[in-house]
CSV table of C-alpha atoms and ligand atoms in Angstrom, one decimal:
chain,number,residue,atom,x,y,z
A,1054,MET,CA,29.1,15.1,-92.0
A,1055,THR,CA,31.6,16.5,-89.6
A,1056,GLU,CA,28.7,18.0,-87.5
A,1057,LYS,CA,27.0,14.7,-87.3
A,1058,SER,CA,30.0,12.9,-86.1
A,1059,THR,CA,30.7,15.7,-83.5
A,1060,LEU,CA,27.2,15.4,-82.0
A,1061,ILE,CA,27.4,11.6,-82.1
A,1062,GLN,CA,30.8,11.7,-80.6
A,1063,GLU,CA,29.5,14.0,-77.9
A,1064,LEU,CA,26.7,11.6,-77.2
A,1065,GLU,CA,29.0,8.7,-77.1
A,1066,THR,CA,31.3,10.5,-74.7
A,1067,VAL,CA,28.4,11.5,-72.4
A,1068,GLN,CA,27.0,8.0,-72.5
A,1069,ALA,CA,30.3,6.4,-71.6
A,1070,LYS,CA,30.8,9.0,-68.7
A,1071,ALA,CA,27.2,8.5,-67.5
A,1072,GLU,CA,27.4,4.8,-67.5
A,1073,ALA,CA,30.8,4.8,-65.7
A,1074,GLU,CA,29.5,7.1,-63.0
A,1075,LEU,CA,26.2,5.1,-62.7
A,1076,ALA,CA,28.2,1.9,-62.2
A,1077,SER,CA,30.0,3.4,-59.2
A,1078,LEU,CA,26.7,4.5,-57.5
A,1079,SER,CA,24.6,2.4,-55.2
A,1080,ASP,CA,22.8,4.8,-52.8
A,1081,GLU,CA,19.4,6.4,-53.6
A,1082,GLY,CA,20.7,9.9,-53.0
A,1083,GLY,CA,23.6,9.6,-55.4
A,1084,LEU,CA,21.2,8.0,-58.0
A,1085,ALA,CA,18.8,10.9,-57.8
A,1086,LYS,CA,21.6,13.4,-58.4
A,1087,TRP,CA,22.8,11.3,-61.4
A,1088,LYS,CA,19.3,11.3,-62.9
A,1089,THR,CA,19.1,15.0,-62.8
A,1090,GLU,CA,22.5,15.4,-64.3
A,1091,TYR,CA,22.1,12.9,-67.2
A,1092,LEU,CA,18.4,12.6,-67.8
A,1093,GLY,CA,17.2,16.0,-66.6
A,1094,LYS,CA,16.0,18.8,-68.9
A,1095,SER,CA,19.4,20.5,-69.0
A,1096,SER,CA,21.4,17.3,-69.3
A,1097,PRO,CA,23.7,17.0,-72.3
A,1098,VAL,CA,21.6,14.3,-73.9
A,1099,MET,CA,18.4,16.4,-73.7
A,1100,GLN,CA,20.3,19.4,-75.0
A,1101,ILE,CA,21.3,17.5,-78.1
A,1102,PHE,CA,17.7,17.6,-79.2
A,1103,LYS,CA,17.7,21.4,-79.0
A,1104,ARG,CA,20.9,21.5,-80.9
A,1105,LEU,CA,19.6,19.3,-83.8
A,1106,PRO,CA,19.3,22.4,-86.1
A,1107,GLU,CA,23.1,22.7,-86.0
A,1108,ALA,CA,23.3,19.5,-88.0
A,1109,GLY,CA,22.6,19.0,-91.6
A,1110,LYS,CA,19.1,18.2,-92.7
A,1111,GLU,CA,19.7,14.5,-93.5
A,1112,GLU,CA,21.8,13.9,-90.5
A,1113,ARG,CA,19.2,15.2,-88.0
A,1114,ALA,CA,17.1,12.1,-88.2
A,1115,LEU,CA,20.1,9.9,-87.5
A,1116,ILE,CA,21.4,12.0,-84.6
A,1117,GLY,CA,17.9,12.3,-83.2
A,1118,GLN,CA,17.5,8.5,-83.4
A,1119,PHE,CA,20.9,7.9,-81.8
A,1120,ALA,CA,20.1,10.5,-79.0
A,1121,ASN,CA,16.9,8.6,-78.3
A,1122,GLN,CA,18.8,5.3,-78.1
A,1123,VAL,CA,21.3,6.8,-75.7
A,1124,LYS,CA,18.4,8.3,-73.6
A,1125,SER,CA,16.5,5.0,-73.3
A,1126,ALA,CA,19.7,3.0,-72.7
A,1127,LEU,CA,20.6,5.4,-69.8
A,1128,GLU,CA,17.0,5.3,-68.5
A,1129,GLN,CA,17.0,1.5,-68.5
A,1130,LYS,CA,20.3,1.2,-66.7
A,1131,TYR,CA,19.1,3.8,-64.3
A,1132,GLU,CA,15.9,1.9,-63.6
A,1133,LEU,CA,17.9,-1.3,-62.9
A,1134,LYS,CA,20.2,0.5,-60.5
A,1135,ALA,CA,17.4,2.4,-58.8
A,1136,GLU,CA,15.4,-0.8,-58.2
A,1137,ALA,CA,18.5,-2.5,-56.8
A,1138,ALA,CA,19.1,0.5,-54.5
A,1139,ARG,CA,15.4,0.4,-53.3
A,1140,GLN,CA,15.7,-3.3,-52.6
A,1141,ALA,CA,19.0,-2.7,-50.7
A,1142,ALA,CA,17.5,0.1,-48.6
A,1143,LEU,CA,14.4,-2.0,-47.8
A,1144,ALA,CA,16.6,-4.9,-46.8
A,1145,ASP,CA,18.6,-2.5,-44.5
A,1146,THR,CA,15.4,-1.2,-42.9
A,1147,LEU,CA,14.1,-4.7,-42.3
A,1148,LYS,CA,17.3,-5.7,-40.7
A,1149,SER,CA,17.7,-2.6,-38.5
A,1150,GLU,CA,14.1,-2.4,-37.5
A,1151,GLN,CA,13.8,-6.1,-37.0
A,1152,VAL,CA,11.5,-7.2,-34.1
A,1153,ASP,CA,12.5,-10.2,-32.2
A,1154,VAL,CA,9.2,-11.7,-31.4
A,1155,THR,CA,10.8,-14.4,-29.3
A,1156,LEU,CA,12.0,-11.8,-26.7
A,1157,PRO,CA,10.1,-11.8,-23.5
A,1158,GLY,CA,7.8,-8.8,-23.0
A,1159,ARG,CA,8.5,-5.9,-20.7
A,1160,ALA,CA,6.5,-6.3,-17.6
A,1161,PRO,CA,4.5,-3.2,-16.7
A,1162,MET,CA,5.4,-1.5,-13.4
A,1163,ASN,CA,2.8,-2.8,-10.9
A,1164,GLY,CA,1.6,-0.4,-8.3
A,1165,ARG,CA,1.1,-1.6,-4.8
A,1166,LEU,CA,-0.3,-0.5,-1.5
A,1167,HIS,CA,2.0,1.6,0.6
A,1168,ILE,CA,3.5,-0.4,3.5
A,1169,THR,CA,1.5,1.8,6.0
A,1170,ASN,CA,-1.7,1.1,4.2
A,1171,GLN,CA,-1.0,-2.6,4.3
A,1172,THR,CA,-0.5,-2.4,8.1
A,1173,LEU,CA,-3.5,-0.2,8.5
A,1174,ARG,CA,-5.7,-2.7,6.6
A,1175,GLU,CA,-4.5,-5.5,8.9
A,1176,VAL,CA,-5.3,-3.4,11.9
A,1177,TYR,CA,-8.8,-2.6,10.6
A,1178,ARG,CA,-9.4,-6.2,9.8
A,1179,ILE,CA,-8.4,-7.4,13.3
A,1180,PHE,CA,-10.6,-4.7,15.0
A,1181,ALA,CA,-13.4,-5.3,12.5
A,1182,GLU,CA,-13.5,-8.9,13.7
A,1183,MET,CA,-14.0,-7.5,17.2
A,1184,GLY,CA,-16.9,-5.3,16.1
A,1185,PHE,CA,-15.1,-2.0,15.6
A,1186,GLN,CA,-16.0,0.5,12.8
A,1187,VAL,CA,-13.6,2.8,11.0
A,1188,TYR,CA,-14.4,6.5,11.8
A,1189,ARG,CA,-12.6,9.2,9.9
A,1190,SER,CA,-11.9,12.6,11.3
A,1191,PRO,CA,-10.1,15.6,9.8
A,1192,GLU,CA,-6.4,16.2,9.8
A,1193,VAL,CA,-6.9,19.9,10.1
A,1194,GLU,CA,-8.4,20.4,13.5
A,1195,SER,CA,-9.5,23.0,16.0
A,1196,ASP,CA,-7.3,23.7,18.9
A,1197,GLU,CA,-10.4,23.0,21.0
A,1198,ASN,CA,-10.8,19.4,19.7
A,1199,ASN,CA,-7.1,18.6,19.7
A,1200,PHE,CA,-6.4,19.9,23.2
A,1201,GLU,CA,-9.1,21.8,25.1
A,1202,LEU,CA,-11.8,19.1,25.0
A,1203,LEU,CA,-9.3,16.4,25.7
A,1204,ASN,CA,-8.6,17.9,29.1
A,1205,ILE,CA,-5.5,19.8,28.0
A,1206,PRO,CA,-6.3,23.5,28.6
A,1207,ALA,CA,-4.3,26.3,27.2
A,1208,HIS,CA,-1.1,27.0,29.1
A,1209,HIS,CA,-1.2,23.6,30.7
A,1210,PRO,CA,2.3,22.1,30.7
A,1211,ALA,CA,0.9,18.9,29.2
A,1212,ARG,CA,0.6,20.8,25.9
A,1213,ASP,CA,4.4,20.6,25.7
A,1214,LEU,CA,4.0,16.9,24.9
A,1215,TRP,CA,2.9,17.8,21.4
A,1216,ASP,CA,4.9,20.2,19.2
A,1217,THR,CA,2.2,21.7,17.1
A,1218,PHE,CA,1.9,23.1,13.5
A,1219,PHE,CA,-0.3,26.1,13.7
A,1220,THR,CA,-2.2,27.6,10.7
A,1221,LYS,CA,-2.6,31.3,10.0
A,1222,LYS,CA,-6.1,31.0,11.2
A,1223,GLU,CA,-6.5,31.5,14.9
A,1224,GLY,CA,-7.4,28.2,16.7
A,1225,VAL,CA,-6.8,26.0,13.7
A,1226,ILE,CA,-4.0,23.5,13.7
A,1227,LEU,CA,-2.8,20.3,12.1
A,1228,ARG,CA,-3.8,17.5,14.5
A,1229,THR,CA,-0.9,16.3,16.6
A,1230,HIS,CA,-2.7,12.9,17.3
A,1231,THR,CA,-5.9,11.1,16.4
A,1232,SER,CA,-7.3,11.6,19.8
A,1233,PRO,CA,-9.5,14.6,18.8
A,1234,GLY,CA,-11.5,12.1,16.7
A,1235,GLN,CA,-12.7,10.8,20.1
A,1236,VAL,CA,-14.6,13.9,20.8
A,1237,ARG,CA,-16.1,14.1,17.3
A,1238,ALA,CA,-17.2,10.4,17.4
A,1239,MET,CA,-18.7,10.9,20.9
A,1240,ARG,CA,-20.6,14.0,19.9
A,1241,GLU,CA,-22.0,12.2,16.9
A,1242,PHE,CA,-23.0,9.0,18.6
A,1243,ALA,CA,-24.0,10.1,22.2
A,1244,PRO,CA,-25.7,8.6,24.1
A,1245,GLU,CA,-25.3,5.4,22.0
A,1246,PRO,CA,-22.4,3.0,22.7
A,1247,ILE,CA,-19.3,3.4,20.6
A,1248,ARG,CA,-16.8,1.0,19.2
A,1249,VAL,CA,-14.5,2.7,16.7
A,1250,VAL,CA,-11.0,2.9,15.3
A,1251,LEU,CA,-9.9,6.4,14.2
A,1252,PRO,CA,-7.0,6.2,11.7
A,1253,GLY,CA,-5.1,8.9,10.0
A,1254,MET,CA,-2.2,11.2,9.5
A,1255,CYS,CA,-0.9,13.3,12.4
A,1256,TYR,CA,1.6,16.2,12.3
A,1257,ARG,CA,4.2,17.4,14.8
A,1258,TYR,CA,6.6,20.3,14.5
A,1259,GLU,CA,9.6,18.3,15.3
A,1260,GLN,CA,13.2,17.9,14.3
A,1261,THR,CA,13.3,14.8,12.3
A,1262,ASP,CA,15.6,11.9,12.9
A,1263,ALA,CA,15.6,8.1,12.5
A,1264,SER,CA,12.7,7.8,15.0
A,1265,HIS,CA,10.9,11.1,14.6
A,1266,GLU,CA,9.1,12.4,11.5
A,1267,PHE,CA,6.8,15.4,11.3
A,1268,GLN,CA,4.1,13.4,9.7
A,1269,PHE,CA,3.0,9.9,10.7
A,1270,ASN,CA,-0.1,7.8,11.1
A,1271,GLN,CA,-1.9,6.8,14.2
A,1272,VAL,CA,-4.9,4.5,14.9
A,1273,GLU,CA,-7.0,5.6,17.9
A,1274,LEU,CA,-9.3,3.2,19.6
A,1275,LEU,CA,-12.4,4.3,21.4
A,1276,VAL,CA,-15.0,2.3,23.2
A,1277,VAL,CA,-17.8,4.0,25.2
A,1278,GLY,CA,-20.7,2.3,26.9
A,1279,LYS,CA,-22.2,1.3,30.2
A,1280,HIS,CA,-20.0,-0.9,32.4
A,1281,ILE,CA,-16.8,-0.6,30.3
A,1282,THR,CA,-13.9,-1.6,32.5
A,1283,PHE,CA,-10.2,-1.7,32.6
A,1284,ALA,CA,-10.5,-5.4,32.1
A,1285,ASN,CA,-12.2,-4.8,28.7
A,1286,LEU,CA,-9.3,-2.5,27.8
A,1287,LYS,CA,-6.8,-5.1,28.7
A,1288,GLY,CA,-8.6,-8.0,27.1
A,1289,THR,CA,-9.2,-6.1,23.8
A,1290,LEU,CA,-5.6,-5.0,23.5
A,1291,GLN,CA,-4.3,-8.4,24.4
A,1292,GLU,CA,-6.5,-10.0,21.8
A,1293,PHE,CA,-5.3,-7.4,19.2
A,1294,VAL,CA,-1.6,-8.1,20.0
A,1295,GLN,CA,-2.2,-11.9,19.7
A,1296,ARG,CA,-3.8,-11.5,16.3
A,1297,MET,CA,-1.2,-8.9,15.1
A,1298,TYR,CA,2.0,-10.4,16.5
A,1299,GLY,CA,1.2,-14.0,16.9
A,1300,LYS,CA,-0.4,-16.3,19.5
A,1301,GLY,CA,1.2,-16.5,22.9
A,1302,VAL,CA,3.0,-13.1,22.6
A,1303,ARG,CA,3.1,-11.7,26.1
A,1304,THR,CA,2.1,-8.1,26.9
A,1305,ARG,CA,2.3,-5.8,29.9
A,1306,ILE,CA,0.8,-2.4,30.8
A,1307,ARG,CA,2.9,0.2,32.6
A,1308,PRO,CA,1.3,3.2,34.2
A,1309,SER,CA,1.8,6.4,32.2
A,1310,TYR,CA,0.3,9.9,31.9
A,1311,PHE,CA,-2.0,11.2,29.2
A,1312,PRO,CA,-4.4,14.0,30.2
A,1313,PHE,CA,-7.4,12.5,28.5
A,1314,VAL,CA,-7.3,9.1,30.3
A,1315,GLU,CA,-7.4,8.1,33.9
A,1316,PRO,CA,-5.8,5.8,34.7
A,1317,GLY,CA,-3.4,5.9,31.7
A,1318,GLY,CA,-0.8,3.4,30.6
A,1319,GLU,CA,1.5,2.2,27.9
A,1320,MET,CA,1.4,-1.3,26.6
A,1321,ASP,CA,4.5,-3.3,25.7
A,1322,VAL,CA,4.8,-6.5,23.8
A,1323,GLU,CA,7.4,-9.1,24.5
A,1324,CYS,CA,10.2,-8.5,21.9
A,1325,PHE,CA,9.3,-10.9,19.1
A,1326,VAL,CA,12.9,-10.9,17.8
A,1327,CYS,CA,14.5,-12.3,21.0
A,1328,SER,CA,11.4,-13.5,22.8
A,1329,GLY,CA,12.2,-11.3,25.8
A,1330,LYS,CA,15.8,-12.2,26.2
A,1331,GLY,CA,17.1,-8.8,25.1
A,1332,CYS,CA,18.5,-7.8,21.7
A,1333,PRO,CA,19.3,-4.6,19.7
A,1334,VAL,CA,15.7,-4.3,18.5
A,1335,CYS,CA,14.3,-4.0,22.0
A,1336,LYS,CA,17.4,-2.2,23.2
A,1337,HIS,CA,18.0,-5.1,25.5
A,1338,HIS,CA,14.9,-4.5,27.5
A,1339,GLY,CA,13.1,-7.6,26.2
A,1340,TRP,CA,9.9,-5.4,25.7
A,1341,LEU,CA,8.7,-3.1,22.9
A,1342,GLU,CA,6.4,-0.2,23.6
A,1343,ILE,CA,3.5,-0.3,21.1
A,1344,LEU,CA,0.7,2.0,22.3
A,1345,GLY,CA,-0.7,4.4,24.8
A,1346,CYS,CA,-4.0,3.6,26.4
A,1347,GLY,CA,-6.3,4.3,29.4
A,1348,MET,CA,-9.9,4.7,30.7
A,1349,VAL,CA,-11.5,7.8,29.1
A,1350,HIS,CA,-11.3,10.7,31.5
A,1351,PRO,CA,-14.6,11.8,33.0
A,1352,VAL,CA,-14.0,15.4,31.7
A,1353,VAL,CA,-13.6,14.0,28.1
A,1354,LEU,CA,-16.8,11.8,28.5
A,1355,LYS,CA,-18.7,14.9,29.6
A,1356,ASN,CA,-17.3,17.0,26.7
A,1357,GLY,CA,-18.4,14.2,24.3
A,1358,GLY,CA,-21.9,14.3,25.7
A,1359,TYR,CA,-21.9,11.3,28.0
A,1360,ASP,CA,-22.7,11.3,31.7
A,1361,PRO,CA,-19.5,9.9,33.4
A,1362,GLU,CA,-21.7,8.6,36.3
A,1363,VAL,CA,-23.5,6.3,33.8
A,1364,TYR,CA,-21.0,5.7,31.0
A,1365,SER,CA,-17.4,4.7,30.9
A,1366,GLY,CA,-15.0,3.9,28.2
A,1367,PHE,CA,-11.4,3.1,27.2
A,1368,ALA,CA,-9.1,4.5,24.5
A,1369,ALA,CA,-5.8,3.7,23.0
A,1370,GLY,CA,-3.5,5.1,20.4
A,1371,LEU,CA,-1.0,3.1,18.3
A,1372,GLY,CA,1.4,3.9,15.4
A,1373,PRO,CA,1.2,1.8,12.3
A,1374,GLU,CA,4.6,3.0,11.1
A,1375,ARG,CA,6.1,1.7,14.4
A,1376,ILE,CA,4.4,-1.6,13.9
A,1377,SER,CA,5.9,-1.9,10.4
A,1378,MET,CA,9.3,-0.8,11.6
A,1379,LEU,CA,9.4,-3.5,14.3
A,1380,ARG,CA,8.0,-6.1,12.0
A,1381,TYR,CA,10.4,-5.5,9.1
A,1382,ARG,CA,13.3,-4.1,11.1
A,1383,ILE,CA,13.1,-0.7,9.3
A,1384,ASP,CA,15.6,1.5,11.1
A,1385,ASP,CA,14.5,5.0,9.9
A,1386,ILE,CA,11.0,6.3,10.0
A,1387,ARG,CA,11.8,8.9,7.4
A,1388,ASN,CA,11.7,6.2,4.8
A,1389,PHE,CA,8.0,6.0,4.9
A,1390,TRP,CA,7.2,9.3,3.3
A,1391,ALA,CA,10.4,9.9,1.4
A,1392,ASN,CA,8.7,8.3,-1.7
A,1393,ASP,CA,11.7,6.3,-2.7
A,1394,VAL,CA,10.4,3.3,-4.7
A,1395,ARG,CA,13.5,1.3,-3.9
A,1396,PHE,CA,12.2,1.3,-0.3
A,1397,LEU,CA,8.5,1.0,-1.1
A,1398,GLU,CA,8.7,-1.8,-3.5
A,1399,GLN,CA,10.2,-4.1,-0.9
A,1400,PHE,CA,6.8,-4.5,0.8
B,2761,LIG,N1,-2.7,10.6,21.7
B,2761,LIG,C1,-1.6,10.0,22.3
B,2761,LIG,C2,-0.3,10.5,21.6
B,2761,LIG,O1,-0.4,11.0,20.5
B,2761,LIG,C3,-1.6,8.5,22.3
B,2761,LIG,C4,-2.7,8.0,23.2
B,2761,LIG,C5,-2.4,7.7,24.5
B,2761,LIG,C6,-4.0,7.8,22.8
B,2761,LIG,C7,-3.3,7.2,25.4
B,2761,LIG,C8,-4.9,7.3,23.6
B,2761,LIG,C9,-4.6,7.0,24.9
B,2761,LIG,O2,-6.2,7.1,23.2
B,2761,LIG,O3,-5.6,6.5,25.7
B,2761,LIG,O4,0.7,10.4,22.2
């Protein structure tokens, strides 16, 4: 009888301890540990079954029954607790991972055209309306096309106007201007008339500062045909300026020297900030220089395959970055290719 009461007492003690501990638990980790300790194979309750032979024959049934009662009581209590813990964990997750469907969505980053491409497209559009085609020519050029055939022989001091990037290959350079495209277009079209714009990146081996960058775009204009005169040059460029900068904007052409044109000039537009009165943008001159131009030099016509006695032409070169700088008052040309979105996304 003593054995029976000992085992039963043990069971009662274990049950009380297990229930007290269970009551203090609420998290799933703690509950799992508790389950191993009180309901696992080596738990005291389960061990009682193995120890039944210690008890007298008639007591075994009673103890076994009681042990079973304790086991299922603990299992039941455990299940209740575990279910509560699962619900609590689920509620926590739902709360912490809650999605507020009323929040506005995040707008995706929209790409945009680079400011220079916007300006270029406007330039193309204006010249397209006047019957010009876009003609592309390479950025890596021969020394011959970039200088020689444009009437700038080797050792001629005029070469100093362009600081050049040379490649390791003899006679191959990065073009310093879009003018070599003139020769390419002429050689492709001669003796047909030509009306093209030649856009693209140019490179100069220069110290950079607010108004100098070693890469920049140019748009070259080339018209070749019979009876092309300086009046055509002036009229075309004036029309371009009116469409680009606004009706009524005044222009002037000053004589200037470029080896591939004769006569050569530079075109200014009346400062559109101060209307010619003088301001910081035009450095108080009232005029802004926007392009170089001139009548195609007979030597260049001949190099392109046109007889200068029969054909004539005009050419011009303008800088789209400069157009954008004037239009948006951008004070540093290095912004264009620095790839800073804070600058780029303004346009
Ligand atoms: N190629 C010249 C430059 O880079 C610009 C230029 C001047 C182009 C006069 C022309 C022109 O076609 O006629 O400085």
